[in-house]
CSV table of C-alpha atoms and ligand atoms in Angstrom, one decimal:
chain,number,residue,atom,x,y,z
J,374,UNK,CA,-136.0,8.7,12.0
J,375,UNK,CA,-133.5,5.7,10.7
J,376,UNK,CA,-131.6,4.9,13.6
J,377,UNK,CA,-128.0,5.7,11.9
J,378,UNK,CA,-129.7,9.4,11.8
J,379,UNK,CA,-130.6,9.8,15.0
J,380,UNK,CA,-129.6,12.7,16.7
J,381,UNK,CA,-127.9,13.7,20.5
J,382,UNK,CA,-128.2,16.4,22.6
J,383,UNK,CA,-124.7,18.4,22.8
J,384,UNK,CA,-123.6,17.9,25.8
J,385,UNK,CA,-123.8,20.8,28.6
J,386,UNK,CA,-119.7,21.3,28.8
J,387,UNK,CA,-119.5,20.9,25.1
J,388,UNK,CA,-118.2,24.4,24.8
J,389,UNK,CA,-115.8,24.7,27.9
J,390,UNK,CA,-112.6,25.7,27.5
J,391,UNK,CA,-111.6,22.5,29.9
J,392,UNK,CA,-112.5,19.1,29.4
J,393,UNK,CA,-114.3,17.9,32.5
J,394,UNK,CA,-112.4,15.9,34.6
J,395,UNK,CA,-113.0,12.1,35.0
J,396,UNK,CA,-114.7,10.2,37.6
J,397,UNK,CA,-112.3,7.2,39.3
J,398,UNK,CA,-111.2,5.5,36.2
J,399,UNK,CA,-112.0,1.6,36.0
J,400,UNK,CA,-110.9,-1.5,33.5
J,401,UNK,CA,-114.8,-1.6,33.1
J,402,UNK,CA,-115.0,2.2,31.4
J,403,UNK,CA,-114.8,2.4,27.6
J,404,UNK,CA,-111.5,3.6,25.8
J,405,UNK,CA,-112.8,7.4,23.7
J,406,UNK,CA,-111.4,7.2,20.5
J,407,UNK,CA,-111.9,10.7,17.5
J,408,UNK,CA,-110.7,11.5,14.3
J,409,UNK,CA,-111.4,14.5,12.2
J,410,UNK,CA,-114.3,12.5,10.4
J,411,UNK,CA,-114.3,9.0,8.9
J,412,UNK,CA,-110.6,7.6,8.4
J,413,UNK,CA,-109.6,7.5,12.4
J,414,UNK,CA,-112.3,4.0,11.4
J,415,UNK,CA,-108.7,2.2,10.9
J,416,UNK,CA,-107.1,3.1,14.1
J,417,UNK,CA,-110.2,1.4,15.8
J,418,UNK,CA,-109.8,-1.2,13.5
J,419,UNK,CA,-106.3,-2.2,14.8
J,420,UNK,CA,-107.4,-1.0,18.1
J,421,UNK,CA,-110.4,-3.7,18.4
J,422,UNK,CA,-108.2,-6.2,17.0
J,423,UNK,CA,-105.6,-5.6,19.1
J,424,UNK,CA,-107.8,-5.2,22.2
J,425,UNK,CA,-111.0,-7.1,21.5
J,426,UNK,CA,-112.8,-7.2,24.9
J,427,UNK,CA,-112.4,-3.4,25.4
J,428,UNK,CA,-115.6,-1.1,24.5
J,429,UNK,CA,-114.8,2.3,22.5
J,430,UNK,CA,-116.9,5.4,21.8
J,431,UNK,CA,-115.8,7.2,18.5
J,432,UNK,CA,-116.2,10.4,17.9
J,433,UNK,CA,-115.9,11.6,14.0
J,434,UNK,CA,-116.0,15.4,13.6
J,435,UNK,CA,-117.5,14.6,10.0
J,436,UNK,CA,-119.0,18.1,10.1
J,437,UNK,CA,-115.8,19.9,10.2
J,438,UNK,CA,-113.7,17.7,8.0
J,439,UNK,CA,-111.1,18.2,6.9
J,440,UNK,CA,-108.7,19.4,9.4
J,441,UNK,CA,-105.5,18.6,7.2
J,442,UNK,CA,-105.9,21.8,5.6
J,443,UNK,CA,-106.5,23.9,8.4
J,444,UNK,CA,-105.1,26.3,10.8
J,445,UNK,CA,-103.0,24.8,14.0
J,446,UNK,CA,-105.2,27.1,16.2
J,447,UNK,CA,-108.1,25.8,14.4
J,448,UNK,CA,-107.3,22.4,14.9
J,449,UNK,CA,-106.4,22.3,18.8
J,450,UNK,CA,-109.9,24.2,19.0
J,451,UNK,CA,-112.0,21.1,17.8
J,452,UNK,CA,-109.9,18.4,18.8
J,453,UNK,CA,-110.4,20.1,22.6
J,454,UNK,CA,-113.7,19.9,22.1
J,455,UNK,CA,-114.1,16.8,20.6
J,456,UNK,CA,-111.3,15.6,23.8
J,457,UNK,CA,-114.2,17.4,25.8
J,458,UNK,CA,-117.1,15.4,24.5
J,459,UNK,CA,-115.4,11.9,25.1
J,460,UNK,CA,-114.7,12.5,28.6
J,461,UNK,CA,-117.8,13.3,29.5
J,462,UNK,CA,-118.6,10.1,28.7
J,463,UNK,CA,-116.6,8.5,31.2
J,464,UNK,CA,-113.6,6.8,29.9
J,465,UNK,CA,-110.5,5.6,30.8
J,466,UNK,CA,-108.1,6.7,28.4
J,467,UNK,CA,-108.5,9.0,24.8
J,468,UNK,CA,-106.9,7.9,22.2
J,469,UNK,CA,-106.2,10.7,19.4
J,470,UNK,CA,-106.8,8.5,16.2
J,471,UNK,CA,-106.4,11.6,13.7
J,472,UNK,CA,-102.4,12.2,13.2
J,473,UNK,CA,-103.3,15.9,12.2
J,474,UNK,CA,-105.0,16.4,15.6
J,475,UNK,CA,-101.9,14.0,17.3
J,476,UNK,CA,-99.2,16.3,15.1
J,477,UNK,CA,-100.7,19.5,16.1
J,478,UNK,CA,-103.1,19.6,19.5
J,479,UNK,CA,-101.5,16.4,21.6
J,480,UNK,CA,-99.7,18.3,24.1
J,481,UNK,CA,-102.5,20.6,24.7
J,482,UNK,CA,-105.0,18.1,24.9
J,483,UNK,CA,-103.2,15.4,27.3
J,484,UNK,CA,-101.7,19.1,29.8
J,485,UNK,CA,-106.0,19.2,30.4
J,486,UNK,CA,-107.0,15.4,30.4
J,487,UNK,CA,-107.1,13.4,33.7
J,488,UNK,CA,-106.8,9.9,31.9
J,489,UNK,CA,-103.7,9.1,29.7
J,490,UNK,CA,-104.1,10.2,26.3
J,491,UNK,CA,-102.3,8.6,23.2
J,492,UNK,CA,-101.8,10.0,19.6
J,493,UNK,CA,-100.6,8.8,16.6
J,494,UNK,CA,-97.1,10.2,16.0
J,495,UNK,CA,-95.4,8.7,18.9
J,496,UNK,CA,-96.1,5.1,17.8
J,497,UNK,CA,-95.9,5.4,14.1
J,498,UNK,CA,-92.8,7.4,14.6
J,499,UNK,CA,-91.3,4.5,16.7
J,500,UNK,CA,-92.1,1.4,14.6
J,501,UNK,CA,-90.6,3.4,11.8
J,502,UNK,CA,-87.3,4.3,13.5
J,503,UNK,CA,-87.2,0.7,14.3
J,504,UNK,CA,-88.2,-0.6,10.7
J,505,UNK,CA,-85.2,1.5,9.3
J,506,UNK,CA,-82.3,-0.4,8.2
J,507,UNK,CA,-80.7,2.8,6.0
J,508,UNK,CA,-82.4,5.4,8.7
J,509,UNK,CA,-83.6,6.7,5.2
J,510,UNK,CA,-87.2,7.5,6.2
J,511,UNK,CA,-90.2,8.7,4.1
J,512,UNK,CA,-93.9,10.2,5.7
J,513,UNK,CA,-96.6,11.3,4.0
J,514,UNK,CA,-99.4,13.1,5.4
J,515,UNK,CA,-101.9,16.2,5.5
J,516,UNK,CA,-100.6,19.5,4.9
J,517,UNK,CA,-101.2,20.5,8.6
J,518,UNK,CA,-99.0,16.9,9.9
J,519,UNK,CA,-96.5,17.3,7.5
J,520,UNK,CA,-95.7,21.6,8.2
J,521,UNK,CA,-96.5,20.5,11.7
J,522,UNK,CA,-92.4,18.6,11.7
J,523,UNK,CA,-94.0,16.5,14.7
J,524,UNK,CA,-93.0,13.3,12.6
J,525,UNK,CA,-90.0,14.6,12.2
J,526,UNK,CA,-89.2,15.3,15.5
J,527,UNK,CA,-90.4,12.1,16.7
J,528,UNK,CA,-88.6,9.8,14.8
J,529,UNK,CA,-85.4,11.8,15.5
J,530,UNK,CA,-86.0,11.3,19.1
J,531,UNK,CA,-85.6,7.4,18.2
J,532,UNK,CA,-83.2,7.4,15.6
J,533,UNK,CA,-80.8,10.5,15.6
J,534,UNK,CA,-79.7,9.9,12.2
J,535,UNK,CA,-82.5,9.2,10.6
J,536,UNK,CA,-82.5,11.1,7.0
J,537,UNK,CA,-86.3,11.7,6.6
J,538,UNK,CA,-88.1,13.1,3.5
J,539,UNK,CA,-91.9,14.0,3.9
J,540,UNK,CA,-94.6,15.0,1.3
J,541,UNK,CA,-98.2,15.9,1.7
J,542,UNK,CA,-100.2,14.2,0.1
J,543,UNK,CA,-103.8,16.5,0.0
J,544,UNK,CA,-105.5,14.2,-2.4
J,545,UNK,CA,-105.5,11.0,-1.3
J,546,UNK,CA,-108.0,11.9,1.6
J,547,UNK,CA,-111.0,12.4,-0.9
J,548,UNK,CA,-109.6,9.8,-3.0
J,549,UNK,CA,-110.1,7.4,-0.3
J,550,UNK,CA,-113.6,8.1,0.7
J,551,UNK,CA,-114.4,7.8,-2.4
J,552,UNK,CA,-113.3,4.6,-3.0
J,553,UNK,CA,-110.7,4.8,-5.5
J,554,UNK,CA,-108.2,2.3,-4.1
J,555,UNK,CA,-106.8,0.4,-6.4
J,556,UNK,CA,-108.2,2.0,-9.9
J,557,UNK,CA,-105.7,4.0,-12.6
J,558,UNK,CA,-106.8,7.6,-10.9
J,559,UNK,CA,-105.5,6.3,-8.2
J,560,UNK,CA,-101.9,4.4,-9.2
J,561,UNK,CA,-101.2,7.7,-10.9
J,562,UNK,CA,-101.8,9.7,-7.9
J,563,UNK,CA,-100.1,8.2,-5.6
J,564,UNK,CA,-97.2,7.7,-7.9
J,565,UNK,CA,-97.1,11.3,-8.7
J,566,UNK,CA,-97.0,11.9,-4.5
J,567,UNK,CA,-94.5,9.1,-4.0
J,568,UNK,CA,-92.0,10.3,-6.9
J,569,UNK,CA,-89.9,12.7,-5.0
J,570,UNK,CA,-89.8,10.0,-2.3
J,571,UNK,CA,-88.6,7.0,-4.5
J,572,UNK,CA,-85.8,9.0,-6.0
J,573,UNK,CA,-84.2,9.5,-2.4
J,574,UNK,CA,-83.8,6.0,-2.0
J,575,UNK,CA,-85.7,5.4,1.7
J,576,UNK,CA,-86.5,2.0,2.7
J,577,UNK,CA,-89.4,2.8,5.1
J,578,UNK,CA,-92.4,4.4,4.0
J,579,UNK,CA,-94.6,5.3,7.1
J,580,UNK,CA,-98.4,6.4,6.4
J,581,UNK,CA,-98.8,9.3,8.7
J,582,UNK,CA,-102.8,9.7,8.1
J,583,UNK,CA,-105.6,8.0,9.2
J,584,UNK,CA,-107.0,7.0,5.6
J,585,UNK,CA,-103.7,5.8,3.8
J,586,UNK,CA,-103.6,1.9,5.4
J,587,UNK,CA,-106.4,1.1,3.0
J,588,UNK,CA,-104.0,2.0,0.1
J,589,UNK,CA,-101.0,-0.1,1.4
J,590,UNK,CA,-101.5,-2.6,-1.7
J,591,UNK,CA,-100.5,0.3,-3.6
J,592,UNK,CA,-98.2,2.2,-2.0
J,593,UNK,CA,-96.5,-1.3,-2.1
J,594,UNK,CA,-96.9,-1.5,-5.3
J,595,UNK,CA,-95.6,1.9,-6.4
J,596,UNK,CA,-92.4,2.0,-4.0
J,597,UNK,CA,-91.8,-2.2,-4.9
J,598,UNK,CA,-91.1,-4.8,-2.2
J,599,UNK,CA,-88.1,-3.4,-0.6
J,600,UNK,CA,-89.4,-0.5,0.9
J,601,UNK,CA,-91.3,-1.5,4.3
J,602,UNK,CA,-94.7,0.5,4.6
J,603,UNK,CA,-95.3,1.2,8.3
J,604,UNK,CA,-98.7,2.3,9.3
J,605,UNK,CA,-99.4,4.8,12.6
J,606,UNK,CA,-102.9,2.8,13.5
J,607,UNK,CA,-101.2,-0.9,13.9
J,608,UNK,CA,-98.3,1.0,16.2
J,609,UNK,CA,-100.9,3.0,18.2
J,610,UNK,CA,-103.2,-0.1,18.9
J,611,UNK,CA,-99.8,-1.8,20.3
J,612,UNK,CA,-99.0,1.3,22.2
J,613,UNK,CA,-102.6,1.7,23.6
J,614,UNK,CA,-102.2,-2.3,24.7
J,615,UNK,CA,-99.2,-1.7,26.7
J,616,UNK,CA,-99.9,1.4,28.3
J,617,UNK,CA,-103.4,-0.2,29.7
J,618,UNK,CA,-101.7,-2.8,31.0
J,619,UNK,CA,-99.5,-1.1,32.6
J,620,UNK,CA,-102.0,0.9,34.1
J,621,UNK,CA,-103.7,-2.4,35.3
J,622,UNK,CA,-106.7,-1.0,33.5
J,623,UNK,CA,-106.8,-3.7,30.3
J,624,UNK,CA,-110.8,-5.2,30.5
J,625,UNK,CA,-109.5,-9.0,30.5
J,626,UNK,CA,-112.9,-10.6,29.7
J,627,UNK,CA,-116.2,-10.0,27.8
J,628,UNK,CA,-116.7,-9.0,24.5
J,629,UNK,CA,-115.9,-5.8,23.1
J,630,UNK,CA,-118.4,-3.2,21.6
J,631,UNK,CA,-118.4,0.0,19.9
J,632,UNK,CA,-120.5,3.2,19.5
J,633,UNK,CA,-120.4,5.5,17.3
J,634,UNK,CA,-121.2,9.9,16.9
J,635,UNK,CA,-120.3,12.0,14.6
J,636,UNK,CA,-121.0,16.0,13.8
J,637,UNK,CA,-123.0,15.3,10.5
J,638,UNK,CA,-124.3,12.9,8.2
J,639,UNK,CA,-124.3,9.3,10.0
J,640,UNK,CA,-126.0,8.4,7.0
J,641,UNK,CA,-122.7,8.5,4.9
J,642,UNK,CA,-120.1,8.0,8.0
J,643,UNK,CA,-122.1,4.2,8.8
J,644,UNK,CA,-121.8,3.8,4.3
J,645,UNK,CA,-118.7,4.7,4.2
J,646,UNK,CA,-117.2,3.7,7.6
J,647,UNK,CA,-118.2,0.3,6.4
J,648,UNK,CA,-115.1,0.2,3.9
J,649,UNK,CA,-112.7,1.0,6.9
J,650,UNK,CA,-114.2,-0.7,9.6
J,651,UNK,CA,-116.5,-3.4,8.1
J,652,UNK,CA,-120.3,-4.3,9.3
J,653,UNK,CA,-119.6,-3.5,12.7
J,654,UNK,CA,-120.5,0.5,11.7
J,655,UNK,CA,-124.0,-0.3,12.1
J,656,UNK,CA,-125.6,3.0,13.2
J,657,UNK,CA,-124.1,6.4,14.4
J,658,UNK,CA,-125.7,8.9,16.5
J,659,UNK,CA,-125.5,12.8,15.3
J,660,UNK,CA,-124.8,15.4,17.9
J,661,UNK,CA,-124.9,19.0,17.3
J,662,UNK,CA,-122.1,21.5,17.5
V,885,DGL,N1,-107.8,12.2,9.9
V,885,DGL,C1,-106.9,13.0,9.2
V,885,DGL,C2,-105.5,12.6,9.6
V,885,DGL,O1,-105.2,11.5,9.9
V,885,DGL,C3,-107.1,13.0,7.7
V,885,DGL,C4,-108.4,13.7,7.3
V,885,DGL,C5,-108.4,15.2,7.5
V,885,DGL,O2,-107.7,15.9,6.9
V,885,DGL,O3,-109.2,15.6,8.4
V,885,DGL,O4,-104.6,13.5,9.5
């Protein structure tokens, strides 16, 4: 076996209805990080930037991707167990990289978890209430983030005024993963998402899914330079900073590391990963569902 193919044993609580609670939490213990599949590769990205001497474990649910089309109950289903699978593993904190599984599953998941647990939304939703000079507000996402009105809500919590104009944007996952970042397939999709956006004037785009920071050229591009483009993972690696030092649980020294698992083909998530992450996606571990 190639070690990016190697595979796990599920773990015995895998299927519990309730994560298992934590041992005493330390500084020392790793940060859980998961994500639907591939994409939640740039919230770790900001994350190890942001936080380079902490160790994270990521868990991508490649097998079941994508969950931006799917059912809520569906989607609080495997981000529980996915929740479940990271704290077995002893960590301090679980962060919820994937905004569908942050728009959809965050309250249930952090109402069972002993550590603190972050999402997406929150973060993203503030740095884009602050961004905002006209409160005019545009956020894209999956389907499932964008019916979920959990942006929405959010950024009206920071910014009562805010006017905000969302759009699902279902294509641009696959579009993503397949590398199509910058090409003419992918100006014109993007433009065609961004259209109704652009004609209501907003001045803050914010990317509300896990895979759209690696088309920020374009988005750029296609809204021009007076639209600010706010991304969720940048905001959330901040957030996650803060909150662990106020926890007094921020690892001060020593270098970071990560690992990686995912439900299927680690094969593809360590190729592809590469493009969100860089080298450091050197092997990933397969565990069975
Ligand atoms: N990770 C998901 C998100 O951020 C996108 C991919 C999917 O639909 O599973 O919403």
């Amino acid at each position: 076996m190639t070690p990016v193919a190697r595979r796990a044993k599920p773990t015995p609580s895998m299927n519990h209805r309730r994560p298992r609670r934590a041992q005493a939490v330390a500084a020392e213990h790793p940060i859980g990080v998961f994500d639907s599949g591939i994409g939640g590769l740039t919230v770790l990205k900001a994350l190890v930037e942001e936080l380079p001497s902490e160790q994270f474990i990521y868990l991508g649910d490649t097998a079941r991707l994508p969950y931006g089309t799917k059912s809520p109950e569906v989607i609080v289903r495997y981000s529980r167990e996915n929740a479940e699978f990271l704290l077995a593993r002893g960590i301090k904190m679980l962060v919820v990289a994937c905004n569908t599984s942050s728009a959809v599953a965050l309250d249930r998941i952090a109402s069972e978890t002993i550590v603190p647990v972050i999402g997406v939304i929150e973060p993203g939703a503030r740095a884009a209430a602050k961004a905002t000079h006209s409160g005019k507000i545009g956020v894209i996402g999956t389907e499932a983030t964008i019916a979920s009105g959990a942006y929405t809500r959010a950024i009206q919590k920071y910014r009562g005024d805010a006017e905000i104009y969302t759009r699902a944007c279902p294509l641009l996952v696959p579009m993503v993963e397949e590398g199509f970042l910058d090409n003419e397939i992918a100006e014109k999709t993007v433009a065609h998402y961004l259209e109704s956006l652009k004609a209501s004037g907003i001045d803050t785009l914010l990317l509300g899914c896990t895979h759209y920071p690696l088309l920020r050229d374009l988005f750029r591009k296609v809204m021009g330079p007076h639209v600010r483009i706010v991304d969720s993972a940048t905001a959330t690696a901040r957030a996650v900073g803060e909150q662990l030092s106020a926890l007094g649980l921020a690892r001060a020294r020593g270098r970071g590391a990560q690992s990686f698992f995912v439900t299927e083909r680690p094969d593809r998530f360590v190729r592809v990963g590469r493009r969100f992450l860089g080298p450091e996606v050197e092997s990933a571990v397969g565990i069975e569902r």
